[in-house]
């Protein structure tokens, strides 16, 4: 592939030489090079680059510390950049600046930029409103194809995408249809835009749609962009596929961290500082530890059994981990099924109906392996479980069926419960499931033991 | 949003009425309705729909069992559909058919379709070659803008995307530049296409690039499509952003299942049959169980200590799970960092340098909580750990530092080891890490106990 490999050390170049050099690179590569500089040099280089080029760089979410750079650049330059940026990117950067600079810059921005910033900063994170840009092409229904194409040529530079034009009612401003550039160049120049042939009513979304649902919609309908409309069917912005890709990559990382039992990182692994990392990991780890302490309490409760039958303690880790593993499988299954909308909240009982036989089957599988292992060890003389080894084997086997079933059930229900409580179902982590299942695992194991071994060993 | 809610039961309609009804729906919704029918009715409905419409449905990966449907449709209809489908979708479906039908249909396909099928089915799964389509727009460098636009209008229907035209050397056929439709409509109709203003050399990929890297490239450069080139710089296909979105959603699911400790599902949760599900879960569960059996062996080894100090056994689950949890965190961190290319294989030692202090810090945190808990229980008389309770508390605290550090280290190294062995690093699962750490956890715990409690309790 033809991406630039940054083996050359650009840091050695003077700011002037570097600014000259960057013009030969893809934007994404220039950003990598700039991100490698210290903040003061970044500011110098960015003030030497042509304004257009600088604006393009600020439009990419990958540029490091854009707010800090804008705070350090001369005020008039920062204003020009913000005015020139696409509205969604400008809004993201603006929100990161300190209040002092916000006030100072806001007063100097173009009125249009001010209106857009106000609109875009008012929606919650992870919603269409926060992802959208206000720079789209809208044309009245009575325009001709030719007039629309001329308009696209005029405004092209200031629009995020020109591949869809939104046709609106000239009186009410409401959205009537969406015409792709593909449809447009196929149509006769004299046709009215409202008559251009398109299939389907336009797919539209509300500004409060969550980015996971937006991604699903893009995937389902192979979209490049989608209009965001208000209650009276006015287009207030568009979400484009590049923003959806960015959101999905972030979502993949967040979900992975959460399932691993920690808070999501906001910086790359090698860049986050030690204390920041400890905060992301220590909180959950301590919480799980406190929860897991219940296992010690449960075992204290069964202390007399422990003393009488040491052989039982040998299998505690084995049995507990089997519950945790089956639970972790069930949780990952249901998190995905909920995310892909294969299951809805009301389907929890369908899952229970599937997970009970699944748990019993898997528990029997492990139980048989466990009993076989005890038999072989006993017969070969590897270890002597005592004269009642058959009953110990039966206890282990029976307990496994109970624990794996309990693990599958609670692992599959946890995402439903989180969703019902309006948490993200993806917050259910493998360690959380294991912790929940462990205490119950001990209770099930010793209860089965009391039943089977009562009068024999206990 | 304006997606069709399928509350109406379409299954009750006659095939004829249903075929008529479907024309009013978005393709994605029609597919949902069709997927709900039994296979015989699907075949009838699809044979009643207009050919163009049917082809569009077959072009979407969401249509259920496309290969089975093509096997049941009249041969000439199936051939028309395959000839009409986009080449990448046709290749995917073709590979799923039984050999008998493949042979029968292949002989009747257009020569062009045959060539494309041969080319597209020759690349490994998850690579650009397997994702690409051969239906793109390529024009010689000496054409004018007007001629290119006319050509686009002519061939539009048969191309996956018309938003980028690839300009090739008229003699060698090698790729010279990529011109977007956006650039094209801004240019003067009489200009030579090679002179149309574009920034940047085109970004190209090899047919063997993995789909995760392709997704990263699309995200980095905000691409809508990318050309796949061979060694002599000929464009052999293009990958479009809708295929990248599909691949990412699949990847998210696969990663989630694997991290949960099971094989990836190939069907939605509610559609997979019981035995299929047991195969996906039972294999790993049994393997982990066999691995975890080592904990029983480890505990047998420390049997005398167990008998002498029952109080020690109470903390086994607590200590083991802490190692597993810290390992699971570290694994999810490194899987993501490797996937996002924040870390490369050679960076393993940098991770070790970060994870050792992290493990010690987190271990100390848990150790302090653990010691505090034993002190409080002892002082309040909740439980009596015996006269040597201070030493037991010290054992638990010290062991926790060792185990959490070991967990962080092995959890972070596992993805590196898998990558080095050319497995997917995302195959490292939370249960696998826990199993690896558990045995060592017991050994560390009892070794620390022997050291601290030797001559006191042991």
mmCIF file of N, CA and C in Angstrom, chain A residues 80-157:
data_model
loop_
_atom_site.group_PDB
_atom_site.id
_atom_site.type_symbol
_atom_site.label_atom_id
_atom_site.label_comp_id
_atom_site.label_asym_id
_atom_site.label_seq_id
_atom_site.Cartn_x
_atom_site.Cartn_y
_atom_site.Cartn_z
ATOM 1 N N UNK A 80 -10.609 32.165 12.196
ATOM 2 C CA UNK A 80 -10.696 31.741 10.793
ATOM 3 C C UNK A 80 -10.825 30.223 10.687
ATOM 4 N N UNK A 81 -10.049 29.521 11.514
ATOM 5 C CA UNK A 81 -10.098 28.055 11.470
ATOM 6 C C UNK A 81 -11.479 27.548 11.880
ATOM 7 N N UNK A 82 -11.991 28.037 12.994
ATOM 8 C CA UNK A 82 -13.305 27.592 13.470
ATOM 9 C C UNK A 82 -14.394 27.916 12.446
ATOM 10 N N UNK A 83 -14.321 29.108 11.846
ATOM 11 C CA UNK A 83 -15.315 29.471 10.830
ATOM 12 C C UNK A 83 -15.234 28.548 9.625
ATOM 13 N N UNK A 84 -14.022 28.085 9.314
ATOM 14 C CA UNK A 84 -13.828 27.279 8.121
ATOM 15 C C UNK A 84 -14.087 25.795 8.320
ATOM 16 N N UNK A 85 -13.973 25.322 9.564
ATOM 17 C CA UNK A 85 -14.127 23.883 9.844
ATOM 18 C C UNK A 85 -15.547 23.420 9.576
ATOM 19 N N UNK A 86 -15.694 22.085 9.367
ATOM 20 C CA UNK A 86 -17.056 21.577 9.265
ATOM 21 C C UNK A 86 -17.688 21.701 10.648
ATOM 22 N N UNK A 87 -18.990 21.999 10.637
ATOM 23 C CA UNK A 87 -19.653 22.419 11.871
ATOM 24 C C UNK A 87 -19.555 21.375 12.984
ATOM 25 N N UNK A 88 -19.647 20.081 12.613
ATOM 26 C CA UNK A 88 -19.619 19.064 13.671
ATOM 27 C C UNK A 88 -18.256 18.989 14.345
ATOM 28 N N UNK A 89 -17.185 19.114 13.533
ATOM 29 C CA UNK A 89 -15.842 19.081 14.109
ATOM 30 C C UNK A 89 -15.610 20.333 14.960
ATOM 31 N N UNK A 90 -16.050 21.503 14.468
ATOM 32 C CA UNK A 90 -15.889 22.745 15.221
ATOM 33 C C UNK A 90 -16.570 22.645 16.584
ATOM 34 N N UNK A 91 -17.761 22.062 16.585
ATOM 35 C CA UNK A 91 -18.505 21.946 17.847
ATOM 36 C C UNK A 91 -17.751 21.059 18.839
ATOM 37 N N UNK A 92 -17.177 19.944 18.335
ATOM 38 C CA UNK A 92 -16.440 19.034 19.218
ATOM 39 C C UNK A 92 -15.244 19.754 19.846
ATOM 40 N N UNK A 93 -14.488 20.492 19.020
ATOM 41 C CA UNK A 93 -13.302 21.181 19.514
ATOM 42 C C UNK A 93 -13.699 22.299 20.473
ATOM 43 N N UNK A 94 -14.729 23.057 20.103
ATOM 44 C CA UNK A 94 -15.154 24.204 20.908
ATOM 45 C C UNK A 94 -15.489 23.782 22.335
ATOM 46 N N UNK A 95 -16.135 22.629 22.450
ATOM 47 C CA UNK A 95 -16.548 22.162 23.783
ATOM 48 C C UNK A 95 -15.366 21.800 24.670
ATOM 49 N N UNK A 96 -14.201 21.527 24.025
ATOM 50 C CA UNK A 96 -13.031 21.149 24.821
ATOM 51 C C UNK A 96 -12.224 22.350 25.306
ATOM 52 N N UNK A 97 -12.514 23.551 24.752
ATOM 53 C CA UNK A 97 -11.712 24.725 25.132
ATOM 54 C C UNK A 97 -12.112 25.241 26.508
ATOM 55 N N UNK A 98 -11.212 26.007 27.129
ATOM 56 C CA UNK A 98 -11.591 26.584 28.422
ATOM 57 C C UNK A 98 -12.571 27.736 28.204
ATOM 58 N N UNK A 99 -13.337 28.030 29.236
ATOM 59 C CA UNK A 99 -14.451 28.977 29.090
ATOM 60 C C UNK A 99 -14.003 30.357 28.632
ATOM 61 N N UNK A 100 -12.855 30.792 29.177
ATOM 62 C CA UNK A 100 -12.278 32.087 28.822
ATOM 63 C C UNK A 100 -12.120 32.218 27.296
ATOM 64 N N UNK A 101 -11.416 31.229 26.684
ATOM 65 C CA UNK A 101 -11.189 31.267 25.232
ATOM 66 C C UNK A 101 -12.509 31.147 24.481
ATOM 67 N N UNK A 102 -13.395 30.260 24.987
ATOM 68 C CA UNK A 102 -14.698 30.099 24.337
ATOM 69 C C UNK A 102 -15.386 31.447 24.178
ATOM 70 N N UNK A 103 -15.438 32.206 25.302
ATOM 71 C CA UNK A 103 -16.110 33.513 25.282
ATOM 72 C C UNK A 103 -15.447 34.437 24.270
ATOM 73 N N UNK A 104 -14.090 34.488 24.358
ATOM 74 C CA UNK A 104 -13.309 35.397 23.513
ATOM 75 C C UNK A 104 -13.530 35.104 22.024
ATOM 76 N N UNK A 105 -13.449 33.802 21.648
ATOM 77 C CA UNK A 105 -13.566 33.428 20.242
ATOM 78 C C UNK A 105 -15.004 33.550 19.745
ATOM 79 N N UNK A 106 -15.932 33.137 20.597
ATOM 80 C CA UNK A 106 -17.350 33.084 20.194
ATOM 81 C C UNK A 106 -17.812 34.435 19.672
ATOM 82 N N UNK A 107 -17.390 35.499 20.353
ATOM 83 C CA UNK A 107 -17.817 36.856 19.983
ATOM 84 C C UNK A 107 -17.324 37.237 18.593
ATOM 85 N N UNK A 108 -16.199 36.638 18.166
ATOM 86 C CA UNK A 108 -15.602 37.026 16.886
ATOM 87 C C UNK A 108 -16.025 36.127 15.724
ATOM 88 N N UNK A 109 -16.705 35.009 16.014
ATOM 89 C CA UNK A 109 -17.097 34.077 14.955
ATOM 90 C C UNK A 109 -18.184 34.668 14.076
ATOM 91 N N UNK A 110 -18.291 34.122 12.841
ATOM 92 C CA UNK A 110 -19.391 34.524 11.957
ATOM 93 C C UNK A 110 -20.726 34.152 12.610
ATOM 94 N N UNK A 111 -21.776 34.950 12.372
ATOM 95 C CA UNK A 111 -23.091 34.627 12.972
ATOM 96 C C UNK A 111 -23.535 33.205 12.643
ATOM 97 N N UNK A 112 -23.284 32.750 11.381
ATOM 98 C CA UNK A 112 -23.698 31.406 10.976
ATOM 99 C C UNK A 112 -22.992 30.350 11.836
ATOM 100 N N UNK A 113 -21.676 30.521 12.012
ATOM 101 C CA UNK A 113 -20.926 29.571 12.830
ATOM 102 C C UNK A 113 -21.474 29.551 14.249
ATOM 103 N N UNK A 114 -21.808 30.728 14.771
ATOM 104 C CA UNK A 114 -22.341 30.801 16.138
ATOM 105 C C UNK A 114 -23.635 30.008 16.276
ATOM 106 N N UNK A 115 -24.547 30.205 15.290
ATOM 107 C CA UNK A 115 -25.831 29.476 15.337
ATOM 108 C C UNK A 115 -25.587 27.970 15.311
ATOM 109 N N UNK A 116 -24.679 27.542 14.408
ATOM 110 C CA UNK A 116 -24.414 26.109 14.275
ATOM 111 C C UNK A 116 -23.812 25.523 15.552
ATOM 112 N N UNK A 117 -22.860 26.257 16.137
ATOM 113 C CA UNK A 117 -22.230 25.784 17.370
ATOM 114 C C UNK A 117 -23.281 25.605 18.453
ATOM 115 N N UNK A 118 -24.151 26.592 18.569
ATOM 116 C CA UNK A 118 -25.191 26.532 19.606
ATOM 117 C C UNK A 118 -26.057 25.293 19.414
ATOM 118 N N UNK A 119 -26.427 25.069 18.139
ATOM 119 C CA UNK A 119 -27.314 23.952 17.844
ATOM 120 C C UNK A 119 -26.620 22.615 18.141
ATOM 121 N N UNK A 120 -25.360 22.494 17.686
ATOM 122 C CA UNK A 120 -24.683 21.194 17.731
ATOM 123 C C UNK A 120 -24.194 20.824 19.128
ATOM 124 N N UNK A 121 -23.961 21.837 19.977
ATOM 125 C CA UNK A 121 -23.458 21.507 21.311
ATOM 126 C C UNK A 121 -24.591 21.202 22.273
ATOM 127 N N UNK A 122 -25.843 21.211 21.767
ATOM 128 C CA UNK A 122 -26.965 21.048 22.691
ATOM 129 C C UNK A 122 -27.439 19.603 22.814
ATOM 130 N N UNK A 123 -26.863 18.674 22.034
ATOM 131 C CA UNK A 123 -27.340 17.288 22.098
ATOM 132 C C UNK A 123 -26.416 16.406 22.939
ATOM 133 N N UNK A 124 -26.972 15.371 23.580
ATOM 134 C CA UNK A 124 -26.143 14.477 24.410
ATOM 135 C C UNK A 124 -25.115 13.709 23.567
ATOM 136 N N UNK A 125 -24.009 13.328 24.187
ATOM 137 C CA UNK A 125 -22.983 12.502 23.543
ATOM 138 C C UNK A 125 -23.582 11.234 22.964
ATOM 139 N N UNK A 126 -22.935 10.701 21.928
ATOM 140 C CA UNK A 126 -23.332 9.424 21.335
ATOM 141 C C UNK A 126 -24.697 9.460 20.666
ATOM 142 N N UNK A 127 -25.244 10.669 20.407
ATOM 143 C CA UNK A 127 -26.514 10.734 19.680
ATOM 144 C C UNK A 127 -26.266 11.334 18.307
ATOM 145 N N UNK A 128 -27.281 11.161 17.432
ATOM 146 C CA UNK A 128 -27.196 11.720 16.080
ATOM 147 C C UNK A 128 -26.945 13.222 16.148
ATOM 148 N N UNK A 129 -27.591 13.908 17.095
ATOM 149 C CA UNK A 129 -27.428 15.351 17.225
ATOM 150 C C UNK A 129 -25.987 15.748 17.475
ATOM 151 N N UNK A 130 -25.282 14.956 18.261
ATOM 152 C CA UNK A 130 -23.893 15.268 18.572
ATOM 153 C C UNK A 130 -22.955 14.853 17.432
ATOM 154 N N UNK A 131 -23.367 13.897 16.605
ATOM 155 C CA UNK A 131 -22.524 13.414 15.505
ATOM 156 C C UNK A 131 -22.736 14.185 14.217
ATOM 157 N N UNK A 132 -23.899 14.838 14.076
ATOM 158 C CA UNK A 132 -24.268 15.375 12.767
ATOM 159 C C UNK A 132 -23.503 16.648 12.432
ATOM 160 N N UNK A 133 -23.524 16.997 11.152
ATOM 161 C CA UNK A 133 -23.018 18.286 10.726
ATOM 162 C C UNK A 133 -24.171 19.037 10.072
ATOM 163 N N UNK A 134 -24.089 20.371 10.119
ATOM 164 C CA UNK A 134 -25.178 21.159 9.543
ATOM 165 C C UNK A 134 -24.875 21.535 8.097
ATOM 166 N N UNK A 135 -23.746 21.039 7.567
ATOM 167 C CA UNK A 135 -23.342 21.440 6.217
ATOM 168 C C UNK A 135 -23.758 20.429 5.173
ATOM 169 N N UNK A 136 -24.987 20.534 4.728
ATOM 170 C CA UNK A 136 -25.511 19.621 3.708
ATOM 171 C C UNK A 136 -26.134 20.468 2.599
ATOM 172 N N UNK A 137 -26.562 19.790 1.535
ATOM 173 C CA UNK A 137 -27.155 20.490 0.402
ATOM 174 C C UNK A 137 -28.662 20.321 0.437
ATOM 175 N N UNK A 138 -29.375 21.465 0.532
ATOM 176 C CA UNK A 138 -30.834 21.440 0.528
ATOM 177 C C UNK A 138 -31.304 22.339 -0.600
ATOM 178 N N UNK A 139 -32.216 21.817 -1.421
ATOM 179 C CA UNK A 139 -32.716 22.624 -2.538
ATOM 180 C C UNK A 139 -34.243 22.565 -2.574
ATOM 181 N N UNK A 140 -34.890 23.690 -3.004
ATOM 182 C CA UNK A 140 -36.359 23.704 -3.093
ATOM 183 C C UNK A 140 -36.832 22.765 -4.200
ATOM 184 N N UNK A 141 -38.004 22.209 -4.014
ATOM 185 C CA UNK A 141 -38.542 21.191 -4.921
ATOM 186 C C UNK A 141 -38.725 21.706 -6.341
ATOM 187 N N UNK A 142 -38.889 23.039 -6.522
ATOM 188 C CA UNK A 142 -39.171 23.550 -7.867
ATOM 189 C C UNK A 142 -37.907 23.895 -8.663
ATOM 190 N N UNK A 143 -36.727 23.631 -8.094
ATOM 191 C CA UNK A 143 -35.503 23.841 -8.864
ATOM 192 C C UNK A 143 -35.367 22.759 -9.926
ATOM 193 N N UNK A 144 -34.583 23.107 -11.007
ATOM 194 C CA UNK A 144 -34.303 22.092 -12.018
ATOM 195 C C UNK A 144 -33.037 21.330 -11.628
ATOM 196 N N UNK A 145 -32.818 20.214 -12.322
ATOM 197 C CA UNK A 145 -31.606 19.416 -12.101
ATOM 198 C C UNK A 145 -30.373 20.282 -12.381
ATOM 199 N N UNK A 146 -30.432 21.062 -13.497
ATOM 200 C CA UNK A 146 -29.295 21.901 -13.867
ATOM 201 C C UNK A 146 -28.975 22.909 -12.758
ATOM 202 N N UNK A 147 -30.032 23.562 -12.255
ATOM 203 C CA UNK A 147 -29.845 24.581 -11.218
ATOM 204 C C UNK A 147 -29.247 23.940 -9.960
ATOM 205 N N UNK A 148 -29.705 22.712 -9.661
ATOM 206 C CA UNK A 148 -29.170 22.006 -8.499
ATOM 207 C C UNK A 148 -27.688 21.690 -8.692
ATOM 208 N N UNK A 149 -27.336 21.202 -9.905
ATOM 209 C CA UNK A 149 -25.929 20.883 -10.174
ATOM 210 C C UNK A 149 -25.064 22.142 -10.084
ATOM 211 N N UNK A 150 -25.576 23.260 -10.622
ATOM 212 C CA UNK A 150 -24.828 24.522 -10.526
ATOM 213 C C UNK A 150 -24.643 24.917 -9.062
ATOM 214 N N UNK A 151 -25.693 24.752 -8.281
ATOM 215 C CA UNK A 151 -25.633 25.079 -6.856
ATOM 216 C C UNK A 151 -24.587 24.200 -6.151
ATOM 217 N N UNK A 152 -24.589 22.916 -6.498
ATOM 218 C CA UNK A 152 -23.606 22.007 -5.886
ATOM 219 C C UNK A 152 -22.198 22.483 -6.214
ATOM 220 N N UNK A 153 -21.951 22.873 -7.461
ATOM 221 C CA UNK A 153 -20.619 23.367 -7.840
ATOM 222 C C UNK A 153 -20.253 24.602 -7.021
ATOM 223 N N UNK A 154 -21.236 25.481 -6.777
ATOM 224 C CA UNK A 154 -20.967 26.726 -6.029
ATOM 225 C C UNK A 154 -20.577 26.459 -4.583
ATOM 226 N N UNK A 155 -21.324 25.573 -3.948
ATOM 227 C CA UNK A 155 -21.178 25.448 -2.490
ATOM 228 C C UNK A 155 -20.328 24.237 -2.101
ATOM 229 N N UNK A 156 -19.856 23.480 -3.100
ATOM 230 C CA UNK A 156 -19.182 22.205 -2.875
ATOM 231 C C UNK A 156 -18.148 22.276 -1.743
ATOM 232 N N UNK A 157 -17.338 23.329 -1.769
ATOM 233 C CA UNK A 157 -16.226 23.419 -0.828
ATOM 234 C C UNK A 157 -16.679 23.468 0.623
#
